[in-house]
Amino acid sequence: MSSIKTLRTDVAIVGGGIVGSSAALALRQMGIGVALLERDLCGSRSSGVNFGGVRRQGRPLSQLPLAQRAHRIWGRLPSLIGTDGEYLRSGHFKIARSESDMASLERYRSQSLDFDLGLELISDARLRERCPWLGARAVGGSLCVEDGQANPRLVSPAFALAAQRAGAQVFERHAVDEVAHDGAMFMLRSGNALEVHAPVLLNCAGAWSGPIATRFDESVPLRSGNPVMVVTEPIPHFMDWSLGVEGGGIYGRQVARGNLVLGGGAGIAVDADRARAASDAIATLAAQAIELLPALRHAHFIRTWSGTEGYLPDREPVLGPSRTTPGLFHGFGFSGAGFQIGPAAGEVLAELVRDGRSSTPIQAFSIERFFAEEPTTPTPP
């Protein structure tokens, strides 16, 4: 019987999605030792099963500094991780289906002017001229020409591989069974295979981050969600932009081969680790897709899938230091929108480790917001 492997390093990371892996890469570029433990394969969970939209448009204003930082990282992807990941700045078009939707998009453009997203509102005759492929339900929309799309199945694992090439110790299929802290060092145990000791711990375990936070008296209302995705057979290319809908709902993009990747609705959790697309959600998605994109009327779906993502009630992530335990930093709860900002979140975590602060504003993402003291009512005299 082999004895458990024990190692010591500067930083231990739980979770090999795009946030944990990009943090590992950034730390190694700073010369900091890293061990990353992933329960499955790096990039195989929410970072690998998402739609592949790489958008800034439509994010809360609080996320735009992080999204702008990420936008610069995405622009140098090949030199950073060794692949372009099929990343294209194809444009992202958020569709309006009513005049109130258009008013909402106009407000967002005004509110986000300081971030220089370059949003262009398109409606009426100009919409039909530029988007003859859109169904009649669309009355207009907002175009962010430098937003785009990528293949998450290529990008997310590539961050982990790049971190490994840079010297990070990456342990796939190493679920963390035990986390302890003796006041100076964290200890992570994975079965009888591995024990890691480090003075710093990054909690980047996505939908499975809750138990680690709870272990350090930081229970937050993290819940799991299961998005539904489908891919059509290849059809003649008609659309360059990645699409979303104002107010939420269907989203879609067409890849070079002609397939459309579509998402929307909720799947079914099979167990804590697996999910599948629900037939009623697929039917609803098909109807919405045909309404907005009539070219899909006779297209076949060739694959459907779901996954597990971590959601917080305010749809903002937890990103920053623990409120209870020095050396612990959280990066989770990206609520289905972590793919684009993930690389920037990883860099922020690395900065926090090295410098104790982030050069990007992250106050809105503090875990403290879930522990704000209730206002006290003055006792009457």
CSV table of C-alpha atoms in Angstrom, one decimal:
chain,number,residue,atom,x,y,z
A,1,MET,CA,0.0,0.0,0.0
A,2,SER,CA,1.5,3.3,-1.1
A,3,SER,CA,1.8,6.1,1.4
A,4,ILE,CA,0.1,9.4,0.8
A,5,LYS,CA,2.0,12.0,-1.2
A,6,THR,CA,2.7,15.2,0.7
A,7,LEU,CA,3.8,18.4,-0.8
A,8,ARG,CA,4.3,22.0,0.4
A,9,THR,CA,3.9,25.0,-1.9
A,10,ASP,CA,3.1,28.8,-1.7
A,11,VAL,CA,-0.5,28.7,-2.9
A,12,ALA,CA,-3.1,25.8,-3.1
A,13,ILE,CA,-6.0,26.2,-5.5
A,14,VAL,CA,-9.2,24.2,-5.4
A,15,GLY,CA,-10.9,24.1,-8.8
A,16,GLY,CA,-9.4,23.9,-12.3
A,17,GLY,CA,-11.9,25.9,-14.2
A,18,ILE,CA,-11.0,29.1,-16.0
A,19,VAL,CA,-10.7,31.2,-12.8
A,20,GLY,CA,-8.6,28.7,-10.9
A,21,SER,CA,-6.4,27.9,-13.9
A,22,SER,CA,-5.8,31.5,-14.9
A,23,ALA,CA,-5.0,32.3,-11.3
A,24,ALA,CA,-2.4,29.4,-11.3
A,25,LEU,CA,-0.9,30.8,-14.6
A,26,ALA,CA,-0.7,34.4,-13.3
A,27,LEU,CA,0.9,33.2,-10.0
A,28,ARG,CA,3.5,31.2,-11.8
A,29,GLN,CA,4.3,34.2,-14.0
A,30,MET,CA,5.0,36.0,-10.7
A,31,GLY,CA,7.3,33.2,-9.6
A,32,ILE,CA,4.9,31.9,-6.9
A,33,GLY,CA,4.6,28.2,-6.3
A,34,VAL,CA,1.2,26.7,-7.0
A,35,ALA,CA,-0.6,23.3,-6.6
A,36,LEU,CA,-4.0,23.1,-8.2
A,37,LEU,CA,-6.5,20.3,-7.4
A,38,GLU,CA,-9.4,19.6,-9.7
A,39,ARG,CA,-12.1,17.0,-8.9
A,40,ASP,CA,-12.5,16.1,-12.6
A,41,LEU,CA,-10.6,17.4,-15.7
A,42,CYS,CA,-9.6,21.0,-15.8
A,43,GLY,CA,-12.1,23.1,-17.7
A,44,SER,CA,-14.7,20.2,-17.8
A,45,ARG,CA,-17.4,21.8,-15.6
A,46,SER,CA,-19.1,25.1,-16.1
A,47,SER,CA,-16.0,26.6,-17.7
A,48,GLY,CA,-16.2,24.0,-20.5
A,49,VAL,CA,-19.9,23.5,-20.9
A,50,ASN,CA,-21.0,27.1,-21.2
A,51,PHE,CA,-22.3,28.8,-24.4
A,52,GLY,CA,-19.0,30.4,-25.3
A,53,GLY,CA,-20.1,34.0,-25.4
A,54,VAL,CA,-17.3,36.5,-24.7
A,55,ARG,CA,-19.2,39.6,-23.9
A,56,ARG,CA,-19.0,42.8,-21.9
A,57,GLN,CA,-22.3,44.2,-23.0
A,58,GLY,CA,-25.1,43.7,-20.6
A,59,ARG,CA,-23.0,43.1,-17.5
A,60,PRO,CA,-23.7,45.1,-14.4
A,61,LEU,CA,-21.7,48.3,-14.3
A,62,SER,CA,-19.8,46.9,-11.3
A,63,GLN,CA,-18.4,44.1,-13.5
A,64,LEU,CA,-17.2,46.3,-16.4
A,65,PRO,CA,-13.8,47.2,-15.0
A,66,LEU,CA,-13.1,43.4,-14.6
A,67,ALA,CA,-14.6,42.8,-18.1
A,68,GLN,CA,-12.4,45.4,-19.6
A,69,ARG,CA,-9.3,43.9,-18.1
A,70,ALA,CA,-10.4,40.5,-19.4
A,71,HIS,CA,-11.0,42.0,-22.8
A,72,ARG,CA,-7.3,42.9,-23.0
A,73,ILE,CA,-6.3,39.4,-21.9
A,74,TRP,CA,-8.6,37.7,-24.5
A,75,GLY,CA,-6.8,39.9,-27.1
A,76,ARG,CA,-3.5,38.2,-26.4
A,77,LEU,CA,-4.8,34.7,-25.9
A,78,PRO,CA,-2.4,32.8,-28.3
A,79,SER,CA,0.7,34.2,-26.7
A,80,LEU,CA,-0.7,33.6,-23.2
A,81,ILE,CA,-2.0,30.0,-23.5
A,82,GLY,CA,-0.8,28.8,-26.9
A,83,THR,CA,-4.1,28.7,-28.7
A,84,ASP,CA,-6.6,31.2,-30.0
A,85,GLY,CA,-9.4,29.0,-28.7
A,86,GLU,CA,-11.5,29.9,-31.8
A,87,TYR,CA,-11.9,33.4,-30.2
A,88,LEU,CA,-13.4,35.9,-32.6
A,89,ARG,CA,-14.4,39.5,-32.0
A,90,SER,CA,-17.4,38.8,-34.1
A,91,GLY,CA,-19.6,41.3,-32.4
A,92,HIS,CA,-22.4,40.7,-29.8
A,93,PHE,CA,-25.9,41.8,-30.6
A,94,LYS,CA,-28.5,42.1,-27.8
A,95,ILE,CA,-31.9,41.9,-29.3
A,96,ALA,CA,-34.9,44.1,-28.3
A,97,ARG,CA,-38.3,42.6,-28.7
A,98,SER,CA,-40.3,45.7,-27.7
A,99,GLU,CA,-39.9,49.5,-27.4
A,100,SER,CA,-39.4,49.1,-23.7
A,101,ASP,CA,-36.5,46.8,-24.5
A,102,MET,CA,-35.0,49.4,-26.8
A,103,ALA,CA,-35.4,52.0,-24.0
A,104,SER,CA,-33.6,49.7,-21.6
A,105,LEU,CA,-30.7,49.2,-24.1
A,106,GLU,CA,-30.5,53.0,-24.6
A,107,ARG,CA,-30.2,53.5,-20.8
A,108,TYR,CA,-27.5,50.9,-20.6
A,109,ARG,CA,-25.5,52.6,-23.3
A,110,SER,CA,-25.8,55.9,-21.5
A,111,GLN,CA,-24.8,54.4,-18.1
A,112,SER,CA,-21.8,52.5,-19.6
A,113,LEU,CA,-20.3,55.4,-21.6
A,114,ASP,CA,-17.3,55.7,-19.3
A,115,PHE,CA,-16.2,52.2,-20.2
A,116,ASP,CA,-16.0,52.9,-24.0
A,117,LEU,CA,-17.9,49.7,-25.1
A,118,GLY,CA,-18.7,51.4,-28.4
A,119,LEU,CA,-22.4,50.3,-28.3
A,120,GLU,CA,-24.4,51.0,-31.4
A,121,LEU,CA,-28.2,51.0,-31.3
A,122,ILE,CA,-29.9,49.6,-34.5
A,123,SER,CA,-33.6,49.6,-35.2
A,124,ASP,CA,-36.3,49.9,-37.9
A,125,ALA,CA,-35.2,50.0,-41.5
A,126,ARG,CA,-31.5,49.8,-40.6
A,127,LEU,CA,-32.2,46.6,-38.6
A,128,ARG,CA,-33.8,44.9,-41.6
A,129,GLU,CA,-31.1,46.0,-43.9
A,130,ARG,CA,-28.2,44.8,-41.7
A,131,CYS,CA,-30.0,41.7,-40.2
A,132,PRO,CA,-32.4,40.3,-42.9
A,133,TRP,CA,-32.0,36.9,-41.1
A,134,LEU,CA,-33.8,38.2,-37.9
A,135,GLY,CA,-37.4,37.3,-37.4
A,136,ALA,CA,-40.2,39.9,-37.1
A,137,ARG,CA,-40.3,39.7,-33.3
A,138,ALA,CA,-37.0,41.6,-33.2
A,139,VAL,CA,-37.6,45.4,-33.3
A,140,GLY,CA,-34.0,46.5,-32.7
A,141,GLY,CA,-31.0,45.9,-30.6
A,142,SER,CA,-27.6,47.0,-29.4
A,143,LEU,CA,-24.3,46.0,-31.1
A,144,CYS,CA,-21.0,45.7,-29.2
A,145,VAL,CA,-18.7,45.2,-32.2
A,146,GLU,CA,-15.6,44.1,-30.2
A,147,ASP,CA,-17.4,41.5,-28.1
A,148,GLY,CA,-17.5,38.0,-29.5
A,149,GLN,CA,-17.3,34.3,-29.0
A,150,ALA,CA,-14.9,31.4,-28.3
A,151,ASN,CA,-14.8,27.6,-27.9
A,152,PRO,CA,-14.9,26.9,-24.1
A,153,ARG,CA,-13.8,23.3,-24.6
A,154,LEU,CA,-10.5,24.6,-26.0
A,155,VAL,CA,-9.9,27.8,-24.0
A,156,SER,CA,-10.6,26.5,-20.4
A,157,PRO,CA,-8.3,23.5,-20.5
A,158,ALA,CA,-5.7,25.5,-22.3
A,159,PHE,CA,-5.3,27.8,-19.3
A,160,ALA,CA,-4.6,24.8,-17.1
A,161,LEU,CA,-2.1,23.4,-19.6
A,162,ALA,CA,-0.4,26.8,-19.8
A,163,ALA,CA,-0.2,27.0,-16.0
A,164,GLN,CA,1.3,23.5,-15.9
A,165,ARG,CA,3.9,24.4,-18.6
A,166,ALA,CA,4.8,27.5,-16.4
A,167,GLY,CA,5.5,25.2,-13.5
A,168,ALA,CA,2.2,24.8,-11.6
A,169,GLN,CA,1.6,21.4,-10.1
A,170,VAL,CA,-1.8,20.4,-11.5
A,171,PHE,CA,-3.7,17.4,-10.1
A,172,GLU,CA,-6.7,16.3,-12.0
A,173,ARG,CA,-9.2,13.8,-10.7
A,174,HIS,CA,-8.2,14.8,-7.2
A,175,ALA,CA,-11.4,15.8,-5.3
A,176,VAL,CA,-10.7,17.6,-2.0
A,177,ASP,CA,-12.1,15.6,0.9
A,178,GLU,CA,-10.7,17.6,3.7
A,179,VAL,CA,-9.7,21.2,4.3
A,180,ALA,CA,-8.0,22.3,7.5
A,181,HIS,CA,-6.2,25.4,8.8
A,182,ASP,CA,-3.9,25.5,11.8
A,183,GLY,CA,-3.6,29.3,12.0
A,184,ALA,CA,-0.6,29.4,9.7
A,185,MET,CA,-1.0,26.7,7.0
A,186,PHE,CA,-3.9,25.2,5.1
A,187,MET,CA,-4.0,21.5,4.5
A,188,LEU,CA,-5.9,19.9,1.7
A,189,ARG,CA,-6.4,16.2,1.5
A,190,SER,CA,-7.5,14.2,-1.5
A,191,GLY,CA,-8.3,10.6,-0.4
A,192,ASN,CA,-5.3,8.6,0.3
A,193,ALA,CA,-3.4,10.0,-2.7
A,194,LEU,CA,-2.3,13.6,-1.9
A,195,GLU,CA,-1.9,16.1,1.0
A,196,VAL,CA,-1.0,19.7,0.2
A,197,HIS,CA,0.2,22.3,2.7
A,198,ALA,CA,0.3,26.0,1.8
A,199,PRO,CA,0.0,29.3,3.6
A,200,VAL,CA,-2.5,30.6,1.0
A,201,LEU,CA,-5.7,28.9,-0.4
A,202,LEU,CA,-7.8,30.0,-3.3
A,203,ASN,CA,-11.4,28.7,-3.3
A,204,CYS,CA,-12.2,28.5,-7.1
A,205,ALA,CA,-14.4,25.4,-7.0
A,206,GLY,CA,-17.4,26.9,-8.8
A,207,ALA,CA,-20.7,25.4,-7.8
A,208,TRP,CA,-18.9,23.3,-5.2
A,209,SER,CA,-17.2,26.3,-3.4
A,210,GLY,CA,-19.9,26.5,-0.7
A,211,PRO,CA,-18.6,23.8,1.6
A,212,ILE,CA,-15.1,25.3,1.6
A,213,ALA,CA,-16.5,28.8,2.5
A,214,THR,CA,-18.7,27.2,5.1
A,215,ARG,CA,-15.7,25.4,6.6
A,216,PHE,CA,-14.4,28.9,7.4
A,217,ASP,CA,-17.7,30.3,8.8
A,218,GLU,CA,-18.6,32.0,5.6
A,219,SER,CA,-21.8,30.3,4.5
A,220,VAL,CA,-23.3,32.1,1.5
A,221,PRO,CA,-26.5,31.4,-0.4
A,222,LEU,CA,-24.8,29.7,-3.3
A,223,ARG,CA,-27.1,27.5,-5.4
A,224,SER,CA,-26.5,25.3,-8.5
A,225,GLY,CA,-28.1,26.1,-11.9
A,226,ASN,CA,-28.1,23.9,-15.0
A,227,PRO,CA,-28.2,25.7,-18.3
A,228,VAL,CA,-29.5,24.0,-21.4
A,229,MET,CA,-27.4,24.1,-24.6
A,230,VAL,CA,-28.0,22.6,-28.1
A,231,VAL,CA,-26.1,22.5,-31.3
A,232,THR,CA,-27.7,22.3,-34.7
A,233,GLU,CA,-26.5,20.5,-37.8
A,234,PRO,CA,-24.4,22.8,-40.1
A,235,ILE,CA,-26.5,25.1,-42.2
A,236,PRO,CA,-25.4,27.8,-44.7
A,237,HIS,CA,-23.6,30.6,-42.9
A,238,PHE,CA,-25.9,33.6,-42.4
A,239,MET,CA,-24.8,35.2,-39.0
A,240,ASP,CA,-21.5,36.6,-37.7
A,241,TRP,CA,-22.7,38.1,-34.5
A,242,SER,CA,-23.1,36.3,-31.2
A,243,LEU,CA,-26.7,37.0,-30.0
A,244,GLY,CA,-28.4,37.6,-26.7
A,245,VAL,CA,-31.9,38.9,-25.8
A,246,GLU,CA,-32.6,41.9,-23.6
A,247,GLY,CA,-34.3,40.7,-20.4
A,248,GLY,CA,-32.8,37.2,-20.7
A,249,GLY,CA,-33.8,34.1,-22.6
A,250,ILE,CA,-32.3,32.6,-25.7
A,251,TYR,CA,-28.7,33.2,-26.8
A,252,GLY,CA,-26.9,31.9,-29.9
A,253,ARG,CA,-23.9,32.0,-32.2
A,254,GLN,CA,-22.9,30.4,-35.5
A,255,VAL,CA,-19.5,28.8,-35.8
A,256,ALA,CA,-17.3,28.5,-38.9
A,257,ARG,CA,-18.7,25.0,-39.9
A,258,GLY,CA,-22.2,26.4,-40.0
A,259,ASN,CA,-23.5,24.9,-36.7
A,260,LEU,CA,-25.5,27.1,-34.4
A,261,VAL,CA,-24.8,26.9,-30.7
A,262,LEU,CA,-27.9,27.9,-28.8
A,263,GLY,CA,-28.7,28.2,-25.1
A,264,GLY,CA,-31.6,29.1,-22.8
A,265,GLY,CA,-33.8,27.6,-20.1
A,266,ALA,CA,-32.9,25.2,-17.3
A,267,GLY,CA,-31.8,21.6,-17.3
A,268,ILE,CA,-32.2,18.8,-14.7
A,269,ALA,CA,-29.7,17.9,-12.1
A,270,VAL,CA,-29.1,14.1,-12.3
A,271,ASP,CA,-27.0,14.2,-9.1
A,272,ALA,CA,-24.5,16.6,-7.4
A,273,ASP,CA,-22.0,16.2,-10.3
A,274,ARG,CA,-24.2,15.7,-13.4
A,275,ALA,CA,-27.0,17.4,-15.3
A,276,ARG,CA,-28.9,16.9,-18.5
A,277,ALA,CA,-31.1,19.0,-20.8
A,278,ALA,CA,-34.8,18.8,-20.1
A,279,SER,CA,-37.1,18.0,-23.1
A,280,ASP,CA,-39.6,20.8,-22.3
A,281,ALA,CA,-36.7,23.3,-22.2
A,282,ILE,CA,-35.4,22.0,-25.5
A,283,ALA,CA,-38.8,22.4,-27.1
A,284,THR,CA,-39.1,26.0,-25.7
A,285,LEU,CA,-35.6,26.8,-26.9
A,286,ALA,CA,-36.5,25.5,-30.4
A,287,ALA,CA,-39.6,27.7,-30.6
A,288,GLN,CA,-37.7,30.8,-29.5
A,289,ALA,CA,-34.9,30.1,-31.9
A,290,ILE,CA,-37.2,29.8,-34.9
A,291,GLU,CA,-39.1,32.9,-33.9
A,292,LEU,CA,-35.9,35.0,-33.8
A,293,LEU,CA,-33.9,33.1,-36.5
A,294,PRO,CA,-36.3,31.7,-39.2
A,295,ALA,CA,-33.4,30.0,-41.0
A,296,LEU,CA,-33.5,27.4,-38.2
A,297,ARG,CA,-37.1,26.2,-39.1
A,298,HIS,CA,-35.9,23.0,-40.7
A,299,ALA,CA,-32.5,22.6,-38.9
A,300,HIS,CA,-32.0,19.5,-36.7
A,301,PHE,CA,-30.5,19.6,-33.2
A,302,ILE,CA,-27.6,17.1,-33.2
A,303,ARG,CA,-26.5,17.4,-29.6
A,304,THR,CA,-27.9,18.7,-26.3
A,305,TRP,CA,-26.2,19.1,-23.0
A,306,SER,CA,-26.3,20.8,-19.6
A,307,GLY,CA,-23.8,21.4,-16.8
A,308,THR,CA,-23.6,22.8,-13.3
A,309,GLU,CA,-23.0,26.5,-12.5
A,310,GLY,CA,-22.9,28.3,-9.2
A,311,TYR,CA,-25.3,31.2,-8.7
A,312,LEU,CA,-25.6,33.8,-6.0
A,313,PRO,CA,-28.9,35.8,-5.4
A,314,ASP,CA,-27.5,39.1,-6.7
A,315,ARG,CA,-25.9,37.5,-9.7
A,316,GLU,CA,-22.5,39.0,-8.7
A,317,PRO,CA,-19.5,36.7,-7.9
A,318,VAL,CA,-17.7,36.4,-4.6
A,319,LEU,CA,-14.1,37.6,-5.5
A,320,GLY,CA,-11.7,38.7,-2.8
A,321,PRO,CA,-10.3,37.9,0.6
A,322,SER,CA,-12.1,35.8,3.3
A,323,ARG,CA,-13.6,37.8,6.1
A,324,THR,CA,-12.6,35.3,8.7
A,325,THR,CA,-9.3,33.6,7.7
A,326,PRO,CA,-6.1,35.4,6.6
A,327,GLY,CA,-4.6,33.7,3.5
A,328,LEU,CA,-7.9,32.5,2.1
A,329,PHE,CA,-9.3,34.0,-1.0
A,330,HIS,CA,-12.5,33.2,-2.8
A,331,GLY,CA,-13.4,33.3,-6.6
A,332,PHE,CA,-16.8,31.7,-7.2
A,333,GLY,CA,-20.4,32.3,-7.9
A,334,PHE,CA,-20.1,33.8,-11.4
A,335,SER,CA,-23.7,33.0,-12.1
A,336,GLY,CA,-23.4,31.7,-15.6
A,337,ALA,CA,-21.4,34.7,-16.8
A,338,GLY,CA,-17.8,33.8,-15.7
A,339,PHE,CA,-16.3,32.7,-19.1
A,340,GLN,CA,-15.4,36.2,-20.3
A,341,ILE,CA,-14.3,37.7,-17.0
A,342,GLY,CA,-12.6,34.5,-15.7
A,343,PRO,CA,-9.1,35.3,-16.9
A,344,ALA,CA,-9.3,38.7,-15.2
A,345,ALA,CA,-10.6,37.2,-12.0
A,346,GLY,CA,-7.7,34.8,-12.0
A,347,GLU,CA,-5.2,37.7,-12.4
A,348,VAL,CA,-7.0,39.6,-9.6
A,349,LEU,CA,-6.6,36.6,-7.2
A,350,ALA,CA,-2.9,36.4,-8.1
A,351,GLU,CA,-2.5,40.1,-7.3
A,352,LEU,CA,-4.3,39.7,-4.0
A,353,VAL,CA,-1.9,37.0,-3.1
A,354,ARG,CA,1.2,38.9,-4.0
A,355,ASP,CA,0.2,42.5,-3.2
A,356,GLY,CA,-2.7,42.2,-0.8
A,357,ARG,CA,-4.8,44.4,-3.1
A,358,SER,CA,-6.2,44.4,-6.6
A,359,SER,CA,-5.5,47.0,-9.3
A,360,THR,CA,-9.1,46.4,-10.5
A,361,PRO,CA,-12.1,47.5,-8.4
A,362,ILE,CA,-13.7,44.4,-6.7
A,363,GLN,CA,-15.5,45.9,-3.7
A,364,ALA,CA,-18.9,44.9,-5.1
A,365,PHE,CA,-17.8,41.3,-5.0
A,366,SER,CA,-16.8,41.1,-1.4
A,367,ILE,CA,-18.1,38.2,0.6
A,368,GLU,CA,-18.8,40.8,3.4
A,369,ARG,CA,-22.0,41.7,1.6
A,370,PHE,CA,-23.7,38.6,2.9
A,371,PHE,CA,-22.8,39.3,6.5
A,372,ALA,CA,-23.7,43.0,6.8
A,373,GLU,CA,-25.0,43.7,10.2
A,374,GLU,CA,-28.7,44.3,10.6
A,375,PRO,CA,-29.4,47.9,11.5
A,376,THR,CA,-30.3,48.2,15.2
A,377,THR,CA,-33.5,49.9,16.3
A,378,PRO,CA,-32.8,52.5,19.0
A,379,THR,CA,-34.3,51.7,22.3
A,380,PRO,CA,-37.0,54.3,23.2
A,381,PRO,CA,-36.2,56.4,26.3
